[in-house]
PDB file of C-alpha atoms in Angstrom:
ATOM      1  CA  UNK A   1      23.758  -9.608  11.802  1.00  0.00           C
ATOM      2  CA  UNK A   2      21.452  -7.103  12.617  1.00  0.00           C
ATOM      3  CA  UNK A   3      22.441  -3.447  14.206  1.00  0.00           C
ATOM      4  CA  UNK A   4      20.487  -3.389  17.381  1.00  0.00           C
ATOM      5  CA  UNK A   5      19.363   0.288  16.835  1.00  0.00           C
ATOM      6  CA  UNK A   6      17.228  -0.404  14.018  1.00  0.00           C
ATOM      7  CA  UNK A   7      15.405  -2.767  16.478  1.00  0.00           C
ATOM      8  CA  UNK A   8      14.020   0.213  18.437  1.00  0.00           C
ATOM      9  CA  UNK A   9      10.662  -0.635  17.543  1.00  0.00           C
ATOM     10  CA  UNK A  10       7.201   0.914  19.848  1.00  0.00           C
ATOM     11  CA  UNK A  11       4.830  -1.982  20.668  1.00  0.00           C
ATOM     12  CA  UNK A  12       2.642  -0.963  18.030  1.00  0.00           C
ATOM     13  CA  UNK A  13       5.461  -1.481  15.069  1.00  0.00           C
ATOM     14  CA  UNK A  14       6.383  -4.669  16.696  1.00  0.00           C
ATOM     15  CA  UNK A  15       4.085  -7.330  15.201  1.00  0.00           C
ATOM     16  CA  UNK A  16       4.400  -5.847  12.086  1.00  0.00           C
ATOM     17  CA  UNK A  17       7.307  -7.291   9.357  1.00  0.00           C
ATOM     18  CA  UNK A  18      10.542  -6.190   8.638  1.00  0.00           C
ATOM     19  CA  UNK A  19      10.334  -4.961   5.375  1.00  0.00           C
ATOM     20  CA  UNK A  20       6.968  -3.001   6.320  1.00  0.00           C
ATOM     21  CA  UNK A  21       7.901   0.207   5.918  1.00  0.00           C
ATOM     22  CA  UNK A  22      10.459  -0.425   3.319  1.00  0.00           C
ATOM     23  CA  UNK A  23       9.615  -0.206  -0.677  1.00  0.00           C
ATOM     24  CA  UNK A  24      10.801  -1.871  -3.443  1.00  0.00           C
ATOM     25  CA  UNK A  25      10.436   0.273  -6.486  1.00  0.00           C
ATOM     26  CA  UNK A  26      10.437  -2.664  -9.384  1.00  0.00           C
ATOM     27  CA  UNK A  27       7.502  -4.704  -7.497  1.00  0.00           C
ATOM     28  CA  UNK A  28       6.018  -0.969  -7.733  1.00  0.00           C
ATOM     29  CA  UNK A  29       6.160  -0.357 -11.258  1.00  0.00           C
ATOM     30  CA  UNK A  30       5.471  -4.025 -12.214  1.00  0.00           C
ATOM     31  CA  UNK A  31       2.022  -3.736 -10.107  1.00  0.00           C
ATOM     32  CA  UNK A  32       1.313  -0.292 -11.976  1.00  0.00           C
ATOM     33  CA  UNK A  33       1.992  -1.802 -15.061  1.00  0.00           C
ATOM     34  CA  UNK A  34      -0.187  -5.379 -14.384  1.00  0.00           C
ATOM     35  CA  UNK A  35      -2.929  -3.237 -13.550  1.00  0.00           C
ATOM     36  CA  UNK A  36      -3.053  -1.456 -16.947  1.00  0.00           C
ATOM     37  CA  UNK A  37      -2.918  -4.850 -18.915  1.00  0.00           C
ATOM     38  CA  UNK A  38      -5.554  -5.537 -21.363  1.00  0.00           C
ATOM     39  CA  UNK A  39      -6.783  -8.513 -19.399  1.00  0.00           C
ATOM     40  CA  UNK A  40      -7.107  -6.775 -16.219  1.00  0.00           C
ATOM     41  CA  UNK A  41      -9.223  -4.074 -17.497  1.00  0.00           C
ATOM     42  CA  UNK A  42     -11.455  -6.142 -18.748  1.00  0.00           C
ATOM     43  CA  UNK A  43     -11.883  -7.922 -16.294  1.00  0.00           C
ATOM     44  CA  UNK A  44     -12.676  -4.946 -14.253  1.00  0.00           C
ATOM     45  CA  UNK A  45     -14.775  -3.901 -17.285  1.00  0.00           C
ATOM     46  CA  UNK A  46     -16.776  -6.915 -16.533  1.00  0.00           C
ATOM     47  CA  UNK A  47     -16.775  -7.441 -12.965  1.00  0.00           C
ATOM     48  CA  UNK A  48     -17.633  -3.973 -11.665  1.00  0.00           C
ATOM     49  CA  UNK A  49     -18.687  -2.538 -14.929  1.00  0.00           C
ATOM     50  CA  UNK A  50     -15.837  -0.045 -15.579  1.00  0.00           C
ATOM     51  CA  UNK A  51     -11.676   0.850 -15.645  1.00  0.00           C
ATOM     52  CA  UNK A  52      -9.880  -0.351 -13.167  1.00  0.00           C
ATOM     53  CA  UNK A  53      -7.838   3.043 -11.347  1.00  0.00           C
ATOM     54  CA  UNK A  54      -4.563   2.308 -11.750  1.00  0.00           C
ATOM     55  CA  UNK A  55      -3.121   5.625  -9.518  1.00  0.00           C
ATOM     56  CA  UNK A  56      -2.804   3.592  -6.162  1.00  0.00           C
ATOM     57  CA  UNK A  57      -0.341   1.564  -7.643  1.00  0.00           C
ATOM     58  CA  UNK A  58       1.698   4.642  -9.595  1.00  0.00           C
ATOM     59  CA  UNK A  59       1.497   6.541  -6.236  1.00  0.00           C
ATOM     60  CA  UNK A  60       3.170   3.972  -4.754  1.00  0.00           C
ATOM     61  CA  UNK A  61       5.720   3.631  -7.103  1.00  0.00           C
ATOM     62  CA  UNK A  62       6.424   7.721  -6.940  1.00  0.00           C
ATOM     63  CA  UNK A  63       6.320   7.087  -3.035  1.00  0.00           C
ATOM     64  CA  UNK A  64       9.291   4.229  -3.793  1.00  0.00           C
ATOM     65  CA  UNK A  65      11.458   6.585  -5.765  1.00  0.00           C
ATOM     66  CA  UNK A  66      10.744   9.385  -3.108  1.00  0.00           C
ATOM     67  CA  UNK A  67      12.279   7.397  -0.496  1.00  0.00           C
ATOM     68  CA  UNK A  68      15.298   6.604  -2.648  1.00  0.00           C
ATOM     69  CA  UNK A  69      16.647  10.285  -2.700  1.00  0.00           C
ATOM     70  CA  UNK A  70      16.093  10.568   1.457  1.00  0.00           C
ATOM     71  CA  UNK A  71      17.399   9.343   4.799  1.00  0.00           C
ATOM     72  CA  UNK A  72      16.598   5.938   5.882  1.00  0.00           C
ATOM     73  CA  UNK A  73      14.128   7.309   8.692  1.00  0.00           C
ATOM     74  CA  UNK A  74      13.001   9.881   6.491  1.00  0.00           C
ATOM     75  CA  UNK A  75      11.608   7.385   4.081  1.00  0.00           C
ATOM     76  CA  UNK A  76      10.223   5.449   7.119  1.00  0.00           C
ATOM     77  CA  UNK A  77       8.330   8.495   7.928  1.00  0.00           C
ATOM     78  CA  UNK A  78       7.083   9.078   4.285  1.00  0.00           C
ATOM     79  CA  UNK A  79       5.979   5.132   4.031  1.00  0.00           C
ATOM     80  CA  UNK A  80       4.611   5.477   7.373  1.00  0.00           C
ATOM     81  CA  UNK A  81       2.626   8.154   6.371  1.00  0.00           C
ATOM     82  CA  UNK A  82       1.435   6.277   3.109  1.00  0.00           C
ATOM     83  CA  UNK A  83       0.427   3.537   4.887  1.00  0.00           C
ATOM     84  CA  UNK A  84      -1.706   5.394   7.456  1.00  0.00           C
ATOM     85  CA  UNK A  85      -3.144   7.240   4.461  1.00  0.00           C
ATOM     86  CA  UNK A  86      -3.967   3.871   2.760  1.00  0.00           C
ATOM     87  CA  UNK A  87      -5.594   2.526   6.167  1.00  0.00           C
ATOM     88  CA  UNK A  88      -7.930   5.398   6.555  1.00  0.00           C
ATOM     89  CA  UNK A  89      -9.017   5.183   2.838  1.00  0.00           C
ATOM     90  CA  UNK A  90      -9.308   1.387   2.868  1.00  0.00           C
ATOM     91  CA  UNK A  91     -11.456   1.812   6.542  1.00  0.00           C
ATOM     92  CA  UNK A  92     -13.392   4.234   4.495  1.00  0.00           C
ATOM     93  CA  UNK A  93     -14.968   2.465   1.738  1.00  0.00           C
ATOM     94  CA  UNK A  94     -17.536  -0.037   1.871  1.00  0.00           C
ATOM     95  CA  UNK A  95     -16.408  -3.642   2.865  1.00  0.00           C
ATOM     96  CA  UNK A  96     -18.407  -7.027   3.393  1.00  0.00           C
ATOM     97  CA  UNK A  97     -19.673  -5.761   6.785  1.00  0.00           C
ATOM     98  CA  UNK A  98     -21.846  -3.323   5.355  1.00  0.00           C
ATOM     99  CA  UNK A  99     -24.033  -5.454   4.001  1.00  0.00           C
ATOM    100  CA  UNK A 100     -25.277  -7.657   6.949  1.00  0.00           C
ATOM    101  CA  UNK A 101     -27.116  -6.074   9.735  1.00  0.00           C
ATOM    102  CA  UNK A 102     -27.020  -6.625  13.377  1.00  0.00           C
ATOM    103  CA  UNK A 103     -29.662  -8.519  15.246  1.00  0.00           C
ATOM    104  CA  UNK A 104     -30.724  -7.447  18.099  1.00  0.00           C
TER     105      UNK A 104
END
């Protein structure tokens, strides 16, 4: 049964899932460590000619053990914040839209 005063969701947090601004340390560390195998840096090696940066994935697993040590909204706050970070770099970078241009 869920307490009703975690439910107190804004509109915008509505549609998103449950466990979105929750983190689970071990899916962290095994993502961190996936990206250094052998086989995924070569592949990187040969699909975009270089190392695949493996940060992203230790950040997140820092971020994890952050929001063991602190409150439950406190860690909200801290995955919120990750998450916004994450958007803006991912909004950022080039994506598949760049490449076409509009007709007029």
């Amino acid at each position: 049964m869920e307490d009703s005063s975690l439910n107190t969701q804004t509109g915008h947090e509505a549609h998103l899932p449950h466990d979105y601004y929750t983190c689970k340390a071990s899916h962290a560390f095994d993502q961190w460590f996936a990206c250094l195998t052998v086989g995924r840096q070569l592949s990187s090696y040969y699909r975009y000619g270089k190392k695949s940066d493996c940060s992203k994935h230790w950040k997140k697993y820092k971020l994890c053990m952050k929001m063991k040590l602190r409150s439950e909204e406190s860690g909200k706050a801290l995955m919120r914040e990750y998450r916004e970070e994450e958007n803006k770099q991912r909004m950022s970078q080039p994506n598949v839209l760049d490449v076409w241009t509009l007709r007029e």
